[in-house]
Each structure stands twice: as structure tokens, then as C-alpha cells.
Short mmCIF file of C-alpha atoms in Angstrom, two decimals:
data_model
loop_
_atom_site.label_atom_id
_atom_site.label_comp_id
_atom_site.label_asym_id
_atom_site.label_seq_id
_atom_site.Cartn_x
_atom_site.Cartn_y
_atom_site.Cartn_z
CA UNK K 132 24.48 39.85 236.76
CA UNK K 133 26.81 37.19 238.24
CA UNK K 134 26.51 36.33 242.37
CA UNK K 135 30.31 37.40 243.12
CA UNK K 136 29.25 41.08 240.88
CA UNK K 137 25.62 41.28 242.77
CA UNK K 138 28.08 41.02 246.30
CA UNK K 139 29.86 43.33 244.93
CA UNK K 140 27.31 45.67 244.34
CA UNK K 141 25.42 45.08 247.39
CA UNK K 142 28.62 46.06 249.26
CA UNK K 143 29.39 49.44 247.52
CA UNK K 144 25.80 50.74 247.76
CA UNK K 145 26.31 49.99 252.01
CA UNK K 146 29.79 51.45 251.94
CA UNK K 147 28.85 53.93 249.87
CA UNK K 148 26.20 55.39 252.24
CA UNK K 149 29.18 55.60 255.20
CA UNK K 150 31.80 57.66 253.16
CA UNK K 151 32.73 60.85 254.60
CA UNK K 152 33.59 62.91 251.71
CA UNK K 153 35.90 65.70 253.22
CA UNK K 154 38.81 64.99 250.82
CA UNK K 155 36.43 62.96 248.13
CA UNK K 156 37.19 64.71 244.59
CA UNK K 157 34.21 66.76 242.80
CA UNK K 158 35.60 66.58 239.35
CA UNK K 159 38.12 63.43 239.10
CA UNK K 160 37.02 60.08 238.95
CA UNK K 161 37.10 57.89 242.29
CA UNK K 162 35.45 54.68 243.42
CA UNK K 163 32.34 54.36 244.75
CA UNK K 164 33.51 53.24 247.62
CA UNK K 165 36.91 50.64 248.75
CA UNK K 166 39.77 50.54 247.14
CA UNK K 167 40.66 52.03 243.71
CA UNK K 168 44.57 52.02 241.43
CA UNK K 169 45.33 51.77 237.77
CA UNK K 170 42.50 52.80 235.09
CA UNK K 171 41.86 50.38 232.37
CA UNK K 172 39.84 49.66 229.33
CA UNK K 173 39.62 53.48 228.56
CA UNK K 174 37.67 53.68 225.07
CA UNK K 175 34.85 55.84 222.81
CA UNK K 176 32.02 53.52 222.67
CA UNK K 177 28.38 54.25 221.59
CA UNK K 178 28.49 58.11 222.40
CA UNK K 179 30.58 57.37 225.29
CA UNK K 180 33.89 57.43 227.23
CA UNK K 181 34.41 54.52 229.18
CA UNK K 182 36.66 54.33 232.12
CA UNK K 183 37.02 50.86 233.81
CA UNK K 184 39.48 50.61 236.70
CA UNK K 185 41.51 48.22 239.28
CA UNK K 186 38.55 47.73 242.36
CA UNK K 187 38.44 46.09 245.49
CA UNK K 188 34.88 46.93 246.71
CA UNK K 189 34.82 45.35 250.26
CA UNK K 190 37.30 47.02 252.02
CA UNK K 191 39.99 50.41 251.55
CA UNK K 192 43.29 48.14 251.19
CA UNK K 193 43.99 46.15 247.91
CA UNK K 194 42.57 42.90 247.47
CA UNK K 195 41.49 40.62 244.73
CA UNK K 196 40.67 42.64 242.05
CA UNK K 197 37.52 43.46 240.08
CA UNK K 198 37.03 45.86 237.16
CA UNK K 199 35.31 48.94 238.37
CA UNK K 200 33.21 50.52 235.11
CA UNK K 201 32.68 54.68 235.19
CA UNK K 202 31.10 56.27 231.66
CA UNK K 203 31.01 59.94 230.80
CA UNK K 204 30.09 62.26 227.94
CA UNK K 205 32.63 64.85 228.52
CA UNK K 206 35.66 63.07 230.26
CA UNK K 207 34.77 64.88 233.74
CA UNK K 208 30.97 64.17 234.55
CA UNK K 209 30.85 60.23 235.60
CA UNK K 210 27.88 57.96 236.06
CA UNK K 211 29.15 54.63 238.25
CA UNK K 212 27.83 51.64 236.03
CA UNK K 213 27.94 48.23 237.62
CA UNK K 214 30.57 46.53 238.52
CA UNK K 215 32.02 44.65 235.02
CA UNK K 216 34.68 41.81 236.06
CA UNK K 217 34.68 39.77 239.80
CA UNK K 218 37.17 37.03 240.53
CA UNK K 219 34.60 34.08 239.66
CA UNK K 220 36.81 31.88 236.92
CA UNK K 221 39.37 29.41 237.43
CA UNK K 222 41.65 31.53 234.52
CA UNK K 223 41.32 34.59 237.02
CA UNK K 224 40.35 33.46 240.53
CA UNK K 225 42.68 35.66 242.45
CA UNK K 226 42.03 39.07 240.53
CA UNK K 227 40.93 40.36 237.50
CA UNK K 228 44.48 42.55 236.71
CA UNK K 229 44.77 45.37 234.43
CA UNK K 230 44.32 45.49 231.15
CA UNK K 231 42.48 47.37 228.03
CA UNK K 232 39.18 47.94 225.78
CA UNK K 233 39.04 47.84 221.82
CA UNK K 234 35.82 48.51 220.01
CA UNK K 235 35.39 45.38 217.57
CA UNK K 236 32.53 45.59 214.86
CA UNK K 237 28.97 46.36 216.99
CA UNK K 238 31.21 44.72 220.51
CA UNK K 239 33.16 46.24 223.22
CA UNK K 240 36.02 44.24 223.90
CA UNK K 241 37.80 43.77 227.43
CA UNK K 242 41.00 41.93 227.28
CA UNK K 243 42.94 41.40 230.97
CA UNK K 244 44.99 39.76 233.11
CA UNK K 245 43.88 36.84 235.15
CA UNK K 246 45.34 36.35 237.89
CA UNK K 247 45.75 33.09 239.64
CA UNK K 248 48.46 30.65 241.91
CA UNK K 249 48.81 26.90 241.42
CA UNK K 250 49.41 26.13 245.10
CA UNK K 251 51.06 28.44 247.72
CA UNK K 252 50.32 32.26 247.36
CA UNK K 253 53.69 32.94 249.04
CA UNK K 254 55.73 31.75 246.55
CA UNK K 255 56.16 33.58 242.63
CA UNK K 256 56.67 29.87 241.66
CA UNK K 257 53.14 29.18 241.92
CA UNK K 258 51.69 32.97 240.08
CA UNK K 259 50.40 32.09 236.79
CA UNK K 260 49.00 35.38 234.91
CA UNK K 261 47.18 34.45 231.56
CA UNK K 262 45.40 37.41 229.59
CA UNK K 263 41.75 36.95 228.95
CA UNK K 264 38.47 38.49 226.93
CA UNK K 265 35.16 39.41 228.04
CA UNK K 266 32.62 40.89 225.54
CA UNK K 267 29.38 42.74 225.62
CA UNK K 268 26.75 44.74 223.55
CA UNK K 269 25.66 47.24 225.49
CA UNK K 270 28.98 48.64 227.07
CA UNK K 271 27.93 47.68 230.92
CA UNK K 272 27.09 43.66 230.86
CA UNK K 273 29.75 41.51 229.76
CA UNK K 274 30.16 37.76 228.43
CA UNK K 275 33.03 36.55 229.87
CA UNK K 276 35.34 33.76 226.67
CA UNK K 277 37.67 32.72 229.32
CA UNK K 278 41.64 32.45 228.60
CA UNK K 279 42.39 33.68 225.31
CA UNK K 280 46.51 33.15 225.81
CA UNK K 281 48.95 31.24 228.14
CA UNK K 282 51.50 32.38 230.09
CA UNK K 283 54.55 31.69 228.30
CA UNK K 284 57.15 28.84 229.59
CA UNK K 285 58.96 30.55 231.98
CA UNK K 286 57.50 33.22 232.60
CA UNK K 287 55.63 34.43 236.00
CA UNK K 288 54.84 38.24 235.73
CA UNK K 289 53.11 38.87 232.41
CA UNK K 290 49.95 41.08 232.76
CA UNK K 291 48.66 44.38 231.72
CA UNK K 292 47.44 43.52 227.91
CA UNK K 293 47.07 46.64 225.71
CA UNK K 294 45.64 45.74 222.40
CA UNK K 295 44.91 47.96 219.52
CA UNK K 296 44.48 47.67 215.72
CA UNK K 297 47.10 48.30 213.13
CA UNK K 298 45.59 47.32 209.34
CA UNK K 299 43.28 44.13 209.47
CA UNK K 300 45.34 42.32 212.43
CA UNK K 301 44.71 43.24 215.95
CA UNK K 302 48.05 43.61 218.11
CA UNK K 303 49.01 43.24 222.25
CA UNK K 304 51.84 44.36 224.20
CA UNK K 305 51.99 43.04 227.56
CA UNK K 306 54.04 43.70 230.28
CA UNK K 307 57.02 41.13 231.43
CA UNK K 308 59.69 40.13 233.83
CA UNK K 309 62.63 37.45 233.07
CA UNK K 310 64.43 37.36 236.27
CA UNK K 311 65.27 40.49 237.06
CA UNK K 312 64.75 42.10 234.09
CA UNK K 313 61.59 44.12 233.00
CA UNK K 314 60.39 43.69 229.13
CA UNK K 315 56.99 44.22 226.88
CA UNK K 316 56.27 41.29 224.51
CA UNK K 317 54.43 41.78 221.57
CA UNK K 318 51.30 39.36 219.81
CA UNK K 319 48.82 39.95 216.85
CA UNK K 320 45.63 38.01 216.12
CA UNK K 321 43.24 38.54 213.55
CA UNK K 322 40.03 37.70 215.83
CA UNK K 323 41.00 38.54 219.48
CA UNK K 324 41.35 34.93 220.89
CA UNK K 325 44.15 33.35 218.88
CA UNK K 326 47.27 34.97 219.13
CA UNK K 327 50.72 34.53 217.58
CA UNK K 328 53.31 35.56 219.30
CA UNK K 329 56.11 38.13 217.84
CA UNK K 330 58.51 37.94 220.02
CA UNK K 331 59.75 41.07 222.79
CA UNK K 332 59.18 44.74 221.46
CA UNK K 333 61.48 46.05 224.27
CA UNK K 334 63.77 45.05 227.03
CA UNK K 335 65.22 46.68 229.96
CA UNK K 336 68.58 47.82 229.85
CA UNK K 337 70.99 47.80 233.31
CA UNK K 338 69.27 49.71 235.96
CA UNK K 339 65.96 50.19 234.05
CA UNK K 340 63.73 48.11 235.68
CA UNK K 341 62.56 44.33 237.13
CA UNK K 342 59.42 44.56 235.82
CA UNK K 343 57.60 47.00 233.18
CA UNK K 344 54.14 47.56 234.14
CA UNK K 345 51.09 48.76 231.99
CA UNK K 346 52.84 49.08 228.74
CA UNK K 347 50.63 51.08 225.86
CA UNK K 348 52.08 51.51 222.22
CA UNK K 349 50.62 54.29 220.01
CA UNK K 350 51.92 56.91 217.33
CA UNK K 351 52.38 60.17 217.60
CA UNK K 352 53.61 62.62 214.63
CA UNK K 353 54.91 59.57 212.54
CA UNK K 354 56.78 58.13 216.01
CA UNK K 355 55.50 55.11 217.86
CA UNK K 356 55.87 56.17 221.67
CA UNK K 357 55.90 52.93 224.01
CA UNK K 358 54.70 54.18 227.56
CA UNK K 359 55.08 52.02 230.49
CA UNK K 360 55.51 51.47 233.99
CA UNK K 361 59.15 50.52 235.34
CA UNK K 362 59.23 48.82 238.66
CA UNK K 363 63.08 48.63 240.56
CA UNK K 364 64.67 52.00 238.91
CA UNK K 365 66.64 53.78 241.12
CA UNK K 366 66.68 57.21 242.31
CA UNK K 367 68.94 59.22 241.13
CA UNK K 368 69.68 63.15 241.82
CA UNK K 369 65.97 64.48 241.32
CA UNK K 370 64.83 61.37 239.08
CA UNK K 371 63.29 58.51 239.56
CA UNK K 372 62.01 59.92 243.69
CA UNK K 373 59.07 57.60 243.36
CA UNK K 374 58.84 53.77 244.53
CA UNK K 375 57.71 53.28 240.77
CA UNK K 376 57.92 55.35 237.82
CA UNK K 377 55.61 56.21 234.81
CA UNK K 378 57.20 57.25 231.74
CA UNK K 379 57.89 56.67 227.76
CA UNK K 380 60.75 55.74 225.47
CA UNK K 381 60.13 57.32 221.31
CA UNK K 382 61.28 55.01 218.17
CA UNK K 383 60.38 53.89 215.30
CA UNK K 384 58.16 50.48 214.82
CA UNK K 385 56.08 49.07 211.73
CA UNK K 386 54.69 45.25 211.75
CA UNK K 387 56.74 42.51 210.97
CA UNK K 388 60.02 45.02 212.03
CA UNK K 389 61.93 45.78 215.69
CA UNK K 390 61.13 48.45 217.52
CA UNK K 391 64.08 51.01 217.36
CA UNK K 392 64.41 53.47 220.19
CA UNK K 393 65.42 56.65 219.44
CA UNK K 394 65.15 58.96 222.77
CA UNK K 395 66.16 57.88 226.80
CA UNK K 396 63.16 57.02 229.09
CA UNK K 397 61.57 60.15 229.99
CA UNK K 398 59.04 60.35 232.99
CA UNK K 399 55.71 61.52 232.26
CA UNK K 400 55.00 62.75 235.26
CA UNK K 401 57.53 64.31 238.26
CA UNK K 402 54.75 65.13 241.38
CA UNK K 403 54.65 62.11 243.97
CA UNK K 404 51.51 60.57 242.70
CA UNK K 405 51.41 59.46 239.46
CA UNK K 406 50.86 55.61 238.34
CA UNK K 407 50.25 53.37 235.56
CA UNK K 408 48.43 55.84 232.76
CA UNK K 409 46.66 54.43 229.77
CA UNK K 410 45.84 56.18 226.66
CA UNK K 411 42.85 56.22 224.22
CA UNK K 412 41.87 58.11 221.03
CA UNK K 413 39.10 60.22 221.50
CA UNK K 414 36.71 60.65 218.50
CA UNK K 415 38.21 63.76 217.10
CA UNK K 416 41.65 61.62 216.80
CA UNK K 417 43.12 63.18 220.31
CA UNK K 418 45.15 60.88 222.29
CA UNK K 419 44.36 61.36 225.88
CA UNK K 420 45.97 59.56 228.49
CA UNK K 421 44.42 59.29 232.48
CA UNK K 422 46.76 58.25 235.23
CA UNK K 423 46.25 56.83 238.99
CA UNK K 424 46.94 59.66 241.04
CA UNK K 425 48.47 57.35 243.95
CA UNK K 426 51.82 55.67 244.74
CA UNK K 427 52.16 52.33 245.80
CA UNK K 428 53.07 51.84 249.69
CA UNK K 429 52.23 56.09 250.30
CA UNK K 430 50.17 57.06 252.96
CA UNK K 431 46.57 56.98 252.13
CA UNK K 432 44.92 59.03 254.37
CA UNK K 433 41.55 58.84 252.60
CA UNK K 434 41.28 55.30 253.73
CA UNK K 435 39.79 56.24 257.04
CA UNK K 436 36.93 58.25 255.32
CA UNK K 437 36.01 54.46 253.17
CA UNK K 438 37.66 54.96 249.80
CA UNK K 439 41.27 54.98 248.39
CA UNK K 440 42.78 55.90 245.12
CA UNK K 441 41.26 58.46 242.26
CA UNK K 442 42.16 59.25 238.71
CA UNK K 443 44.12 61.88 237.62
CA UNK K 444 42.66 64.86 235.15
CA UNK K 445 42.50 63.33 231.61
CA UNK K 446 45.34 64.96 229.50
CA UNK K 447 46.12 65.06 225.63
CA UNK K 448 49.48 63.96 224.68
CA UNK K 449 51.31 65.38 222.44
CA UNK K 450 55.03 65.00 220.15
CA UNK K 451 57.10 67.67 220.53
CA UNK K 452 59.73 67.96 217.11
CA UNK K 453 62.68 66.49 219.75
CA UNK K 454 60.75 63.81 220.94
CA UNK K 455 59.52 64.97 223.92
CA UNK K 456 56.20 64.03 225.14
CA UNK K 457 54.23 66.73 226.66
CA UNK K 458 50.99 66.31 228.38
CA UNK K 459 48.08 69.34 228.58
CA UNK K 460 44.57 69.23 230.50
CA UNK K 461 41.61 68.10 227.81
CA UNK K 462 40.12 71.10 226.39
CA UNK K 463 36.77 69.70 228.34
CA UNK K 464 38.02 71.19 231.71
CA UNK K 465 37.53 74.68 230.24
CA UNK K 466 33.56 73.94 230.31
CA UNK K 467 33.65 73.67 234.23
CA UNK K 468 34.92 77.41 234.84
CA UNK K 469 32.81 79.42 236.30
CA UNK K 470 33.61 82.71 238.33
CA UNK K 471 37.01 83.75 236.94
CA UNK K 472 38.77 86.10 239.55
CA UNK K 473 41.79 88.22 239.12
CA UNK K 474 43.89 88.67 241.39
CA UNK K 475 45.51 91.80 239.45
CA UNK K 476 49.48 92.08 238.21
CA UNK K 477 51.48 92.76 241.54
CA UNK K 478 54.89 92.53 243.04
CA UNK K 479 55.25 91.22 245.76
CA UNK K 480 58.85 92.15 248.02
CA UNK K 481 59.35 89.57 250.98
CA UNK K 482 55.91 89.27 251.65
CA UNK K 483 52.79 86.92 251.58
CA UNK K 484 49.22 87.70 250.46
CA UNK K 485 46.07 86.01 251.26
CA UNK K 486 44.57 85.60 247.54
CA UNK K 487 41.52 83.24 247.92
CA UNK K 488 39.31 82.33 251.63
CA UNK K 489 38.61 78.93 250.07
CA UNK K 490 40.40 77.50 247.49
CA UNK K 491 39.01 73.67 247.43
CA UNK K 492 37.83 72.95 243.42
CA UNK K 493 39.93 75.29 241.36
CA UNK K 494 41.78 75.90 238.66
CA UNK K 495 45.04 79.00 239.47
CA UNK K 496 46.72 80.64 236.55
CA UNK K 497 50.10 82.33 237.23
CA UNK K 498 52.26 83.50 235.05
CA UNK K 499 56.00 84.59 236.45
CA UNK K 500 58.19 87.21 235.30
CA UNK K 501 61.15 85.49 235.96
CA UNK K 502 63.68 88.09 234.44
CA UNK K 503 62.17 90.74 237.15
CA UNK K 504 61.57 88.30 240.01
CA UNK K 505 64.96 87.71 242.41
CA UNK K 506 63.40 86.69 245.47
CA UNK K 507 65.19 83.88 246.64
CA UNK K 508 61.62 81.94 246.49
CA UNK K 509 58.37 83.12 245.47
CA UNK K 510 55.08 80.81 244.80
CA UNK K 511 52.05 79.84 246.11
CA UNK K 512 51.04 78.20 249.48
CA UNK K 513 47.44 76.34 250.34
CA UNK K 514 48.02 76.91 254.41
CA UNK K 515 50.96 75.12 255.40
CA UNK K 516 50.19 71.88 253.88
CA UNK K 517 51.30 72.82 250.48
CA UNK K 518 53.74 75.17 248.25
CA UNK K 519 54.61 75.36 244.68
CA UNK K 520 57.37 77.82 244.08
CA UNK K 521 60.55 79.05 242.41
CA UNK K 522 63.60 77.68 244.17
CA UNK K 523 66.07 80.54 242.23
CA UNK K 524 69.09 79.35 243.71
CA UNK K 525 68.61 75.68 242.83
CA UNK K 526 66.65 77.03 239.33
CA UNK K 527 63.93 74.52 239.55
CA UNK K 528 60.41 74.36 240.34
CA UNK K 529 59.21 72.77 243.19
CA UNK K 530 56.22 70.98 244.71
CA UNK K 531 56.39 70.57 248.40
CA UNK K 532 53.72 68.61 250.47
CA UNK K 533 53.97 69.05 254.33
CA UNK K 534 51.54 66.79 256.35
CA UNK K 535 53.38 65.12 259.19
CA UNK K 536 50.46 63.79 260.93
CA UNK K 537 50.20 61.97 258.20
CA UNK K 538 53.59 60.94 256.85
CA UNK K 539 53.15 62.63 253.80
CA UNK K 540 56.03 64.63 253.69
CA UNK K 541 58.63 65.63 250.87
CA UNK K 542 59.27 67.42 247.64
CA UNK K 543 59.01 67.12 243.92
CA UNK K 544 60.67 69.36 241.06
CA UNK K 545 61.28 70.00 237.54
CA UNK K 546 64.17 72.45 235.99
CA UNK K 547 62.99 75.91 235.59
CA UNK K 548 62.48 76.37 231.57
CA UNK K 549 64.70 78.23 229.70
CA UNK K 550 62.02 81.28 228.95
CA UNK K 551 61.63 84.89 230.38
CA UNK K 552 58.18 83.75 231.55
CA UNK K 553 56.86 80.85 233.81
CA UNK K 554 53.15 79.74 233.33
CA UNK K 555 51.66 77.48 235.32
CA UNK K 556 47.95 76.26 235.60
CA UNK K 557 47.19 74.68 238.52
CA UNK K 558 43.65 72.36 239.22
CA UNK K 559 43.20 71.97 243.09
CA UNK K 560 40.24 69.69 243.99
CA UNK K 561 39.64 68.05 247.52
CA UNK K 562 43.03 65.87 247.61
CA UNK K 563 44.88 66.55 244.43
CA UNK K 564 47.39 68.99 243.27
CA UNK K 565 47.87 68.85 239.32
CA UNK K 566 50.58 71.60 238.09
CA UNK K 567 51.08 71.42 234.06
CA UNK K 568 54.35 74.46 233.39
CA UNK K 569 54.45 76.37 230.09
CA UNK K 570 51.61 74.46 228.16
CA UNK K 571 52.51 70.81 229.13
CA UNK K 572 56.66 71.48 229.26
CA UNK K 573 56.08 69.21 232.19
CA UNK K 574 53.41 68.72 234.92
CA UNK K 575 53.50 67.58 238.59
CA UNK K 576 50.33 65.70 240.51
CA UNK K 577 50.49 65.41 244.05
CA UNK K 578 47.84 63.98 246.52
CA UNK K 579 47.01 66.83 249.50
CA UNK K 580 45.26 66.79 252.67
CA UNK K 581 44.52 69.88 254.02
CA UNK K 582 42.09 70.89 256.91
CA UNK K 583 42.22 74.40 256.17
CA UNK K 584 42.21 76.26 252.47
CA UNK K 585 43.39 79.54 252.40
CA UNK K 586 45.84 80.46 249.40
CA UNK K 587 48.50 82.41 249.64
CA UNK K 588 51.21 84.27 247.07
CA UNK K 589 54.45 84.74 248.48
CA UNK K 590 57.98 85.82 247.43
CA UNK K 591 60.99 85.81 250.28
CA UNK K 592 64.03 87.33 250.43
CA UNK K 593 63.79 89.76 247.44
CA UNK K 594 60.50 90.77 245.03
CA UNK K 595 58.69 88.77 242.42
CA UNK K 596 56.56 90.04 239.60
CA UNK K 597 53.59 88.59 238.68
CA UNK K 598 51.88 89.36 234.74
CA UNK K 599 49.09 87.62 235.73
CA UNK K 600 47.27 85.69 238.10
CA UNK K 601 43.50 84.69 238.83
CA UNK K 602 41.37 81.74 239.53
CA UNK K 603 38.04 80.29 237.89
CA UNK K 604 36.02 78.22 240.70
CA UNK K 605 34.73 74.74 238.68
CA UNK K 606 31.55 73.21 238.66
#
């Protein structure tokens, strides 16, 4: 173990000890302790899932980063390894940025951003971000080999390396910015530390982006689905209400060709925290894709308590025969149910009903008749912090957040879908909201902070009809 990862260690079991835990997830992955944002190096490895992560251990607010390193057998049950990358080279002495994990022959394989300045910090003149390779054999100590590629002539922002295997050469896409323009570039090697570069993959059209963060590349039913981050989009109507978005753009790629897009950006993801995902392939050939569940420059309320940031539910991703890409819970979640209670079909006619005392680690099913329902709204409510409901006049659904003492205010929505019934599943645990609508027709993740946890069902201003409705507690 290196000095700057025995610090590192020696700090998170101290802050560890002090964490008050009143919003501190049961079932989703979160740090130790400190500061926590975009998962990385998410790979099968040895019997195991491996989630690695963007760390600052000393302190709740972003800072140079290290690699946190999580493993699980079943995507939801994490043991905290050691930490895996510090700052401690002069190819990444201001962080250790994002990046990826590839199994190569008996070897795990990190390959990430470093992240350093020649000179003054305050200037983008001086960033240099070079992508880099660390190695190990048992999955939790790792060699670092140093700078495997340059940052390109002109070039400042370049970071978030996703590599993966296609034939006998390994490829990379990595995100880019040229001005004011976001892009991924594309590189193959045959041994992980020479690479060749093949020019960009994509490039931002007008009003798509400055930079495009945490790019992945993978196929799906025959497509090849590049996923991404977009930094600088703007808002527009009910799109885009983030600071950053997540989302994915469908085409057709094969080596040695351009990528051709075939379908518009689409988010992945329309609640208000929702960052940066990476996929994997699970053994059984699943693609499964984990998020940050976190916004850049939103409230963090869990900062007070010693940690910040947490990982959203793994989900599988799937194709849809237009192109859409749909997201569902991992069938895994299903082993933590325990308890199911119904609530009973019911209308409800401009009323509330108090359904559950406690609803803290839970997953809600509901399922809407929406051809009998005409109440004007009609959801669910977790006290007065939060409500997920039918807006019928506007025809969408939305997620509403309503914490004022702590500026985390607002709402989120999807269009209602075009079928007699609404289903929803909804996983509650301490500070997260995850909604996924009519088997992974969309989903919306939210952070919460409540203080109290009754749940209500409510329709106002007319009746709603509910087929059915219950919740499982999870262990």
C-alpha cells in the first residue's frame, strides 16, 4: 500500500466512525465516508462485480480525486476494499479522473484520466489530462504503468477513457472539448499502452454541448449506442432541466468505418439527480449501467452528516425496435423483498390515505387506471417533502421535491404513455427516489430528505382508480 493510499485510509476509518447515518442509503452504494460522484471501472472479475468510483476521502466537498474500490456478489451487497488510485504521480498529481476497467488475460485493467496543470491552476491553458493504466492480480492492489497516451496538440479537456474489446484489438473513446464544442475521440491498441489514434467517433452539433463527459460505446440488438455526458445544453420546455445531462445517441459503427447516427440524443434519465452512468456486461451477457445519483452545484444536504454523493440502483439496458433505450432495475433487487403488503384496489374521490407509518427502504408498486381516473391529480406523497403524481391536465408525470430549508426545490416529468394503464415501481431508500414507468418506458431518480416518512395516496379534484398497489420492505 502506497503512503498517499495508507492517508487515505487512515482518514476514512476516523471519518467513518463520525457519520451520522440518518439519510445514509441501506441498499445503494455510497462512500465510506467524504466525498463521492461518477462510478468507474465497473467490471465481472474473479466471481465479482467491481465498482470503483470518483473519491475525495478527507473532506465532503470535491477535491483531488482518488479511485474509491466497492465489490459485490449480487450488485446490491458491498464490501469497501481499499482505496485503489491516490494522486501520487507526476502523470496524475492533481486527481485521478474517471475512467474504466477491462479484464485482460489473468489482469484487471484500470485505465484513467490523470489529471495535472503545468503552472497556474486558474488558467485551462495550463490543464493537461493524459489517460493512464494501473494493473493488478488480485482485483484490490494495483501496479500503477504510468501514462499510456498524451493529450493531443491542442487539446485541454480529454478525460473519461472507456475501453473495451472488439476482435483481437482493444478500443477507447474518450471524452473531448475543441473550443466550445463537445466530441468523443476514438483509439485502438492491441496491448493497452500503445495506442493509435482513429480519429473523432462523434461531434457536437449547435447547441449540443461544450464538452461530452463519460462517453461509453456498446451494442445493443445489432446497434452501437454511444452514451455520454453533455455539458452546456440548454433547457428547453421540459428537457434538458438539469445543469448537465446524461443521455445516448443510436447508429451504426464497425472498425475501420464512421459512426452513423441514426436517432436524436435522448436522455436516460429525467429526475434531478442523475450523472455520468457507465455500463458493464454482466456474466450472463446483461448490460447494466449504474449512475451518480447527484447533480453538480445541487444542494447536498448529506454533507453535514460526513459523506456526499451515492450510486444509483444498477439497471439493465435495453433496445427497444425504434431505438429507444429503456432502462429496468437488475433482476437482483427482487432478492431483497421481504414483507409484501397490499394495500388493496381502491378509488380514491378527492381524498388522501395514509398507506404506510414508515416508508424509509422500499420498493411501491402502483398501477393506474388511467381511463377511470379524472381527478385533476392523483399520486403518491412521502409527507410533504415529496409527490409523484398524474398532472391530467398537463398529461405528464411528475416528480416534485419540496425541501426549502434546504434549497432543494422543483419538479421533474415525463409524458404520460400512450396506454390505458400506468405502472410504476418505485425504490425509496434513506435519500433517493428512483421511479422506472411501464417497465423502463422511462425512469426518474431524485435525491430526498425527509424528517418524517409517512406515505400517502391521494387523488384531488375528481376520483382515481387504482388496480393495484402494495409495498415489499427490503433487506
Amino acid at each position: 500500500m502506497t503512503l498517499l493510499i495508507d492517508k487515505a485510509e487512515q482518514a476514512l476509518r476516523v471519518k467513518g466512525e463520525q457519520l451520522n447515518r440518518r439519510w445514509y442509503p441501506e441498499y445503494h452504494l455510497a462512500a465510506r465516508a467524504g466525498w463521492m460522484n461518477d462510478p468507474n471501472g465497473l467490471v465481472w472479475f474473479e466471481g465479482w462485480y467491481h465498482a470503483f468510483y470518483q473519491h475525495h476521502p478527507y473532506s465532503t466537498q470535491w477535491g483531488p480525486m482518488h479511485w474509491g474500490h466497492a465489490r459485490s456478489r449480487d450488485l446490491l451487497h458491498w464490501e469497501h476494499l481499499p482505496v485503489a488510485l491516490a494522486p501520487e504521480g507526476p502523470e496524475d498529481k492533481d486527481g485521478c479522473f474517471s475512467g474504466s476497467a477491462v479484464v485482460n488475460g489473468n489482469e484487471l485493467a484500470l485505465v484513467y484520466t490523470g489529471h495535472k496543470f503545468h503552472g497556474c491552476p486558474a488558467s485551462d491553458d495550463n490543464l493537461y489530462q493524459v489517460q493512464c493504466l494501473a494493473t493488478s492480480e488480485d482485483g484490490i492492489h494495483f501496479n500503477r504503468q504510468g501514462q499510456v497516451l498524451d493529450t493531443p496538440a491542442g487539446l485541454h479537456h480529454f478525460r473519461d477513457p472507456k475501453v473495451w474489446k472488439e476482435g483481437e484489438s482493444w478500443y477507447m473513446v474518450v471524452g473531448a472539448r475543441t473550443e466550445d464544442t463537445g466530441m468523443v475521440r476514438l483509439y485502438r491498441s492491441e496491448d493497452l499502452r500503445h495506442w493509435h489514434d482513429e480519429g473523432v467517433l462523434a461531434v457536437a452539433p449547435q447547441g449540443m454541448g461544450f464538452m461530452w463527459e463519460c462517453p461509453d460505446f456498446f451494442t445493443l440488438r445489432g446497434k452501437q449506442v454511444l452514451m455520454f455526458s453533455p455539458q452546456g445544453m440548454q433547457a428547453e420546455g421540459y428537457s434538458n432541466r438539469n445543469l448537465f445531462q446524461s443521455g445516448s445517441i443510436v447508429g451504426h459503427w464497425q472498425p475501420g468505418e464512421n459512426f452513423v447516427q441514426e436517432v436524436a440524443f435522448q436522455e436516460l434519465d429525467h429526475g434531478h439527480d442523475f450523472y455520468a452512468p457507465q455500463s458493464f456486461l454482466a456474466p450472463d451477457g446483461r448490460r447494466i449501467v449504474i449512475g451518480w445519483l447527484a447533480m453538480w452545484e445541487s444542494p447536498m444536504p448529506e454533507q453535514r452528516d460526513g459523506w456526499a454523493g451515492m450510486l444509483s440502483l444498477p439497471r439493465e439496458l435495453t433496445l427497444t425496435a425504434e431505438n429507444r433505450l429503456q432502462m429496468r432495475p437488475v433482476k437482483e433487487v427482487e432478492a431483497m423483498r421481504q414483507d409484501f403488503s397490499s394495500w388493496s384496489a381502491q378509488t380514491l374521490d378527492n381524498q388522501a390515505l395514509c398507506v404506510m407509518d414508515h416508508c424509509e427502504t422500499t420498493e411501491v408498486i402502483l398501477e393506474w387506471d388511467r381511463v377511470g381516473s379524472d381527478a385533476e391529480q392523483y399520486g403518491i406523497a412521502l409527507e410533504e417533502g415529496m409527490r409523484l403524481y398524474v398532472d391530467n391536465q398537463a398529461q405528464r408525470l411528475i416528480l416534485e421535491r419540496h425541501y426549502p430549508q434546504f434549497g432543494l426545490c422543483g419538479q421533474r416529468s415525463v409524458p404520460l404513455p400512450q396506454t390505458a394503464a400506468l405502472s410504476l415501481r418505485v425504490f425509496f431508500d434513506k435519500s433517493s427516489v428512483e421511479v422506472f414507468v411501464n417497465d423502463g418506458e422511462a425512469c426518474l431518480s431524485s435525491r430526498i430528505y425527509p424528517d418524517q416518512r409517512k406515505l400517502h395516496i391521494f387523488a384531488w379534484s375528481g376520483k382515481a382508480v387504482l388496480n393495484e398497489s402494495g409495498a415489499w420492505y427490503l433487506k
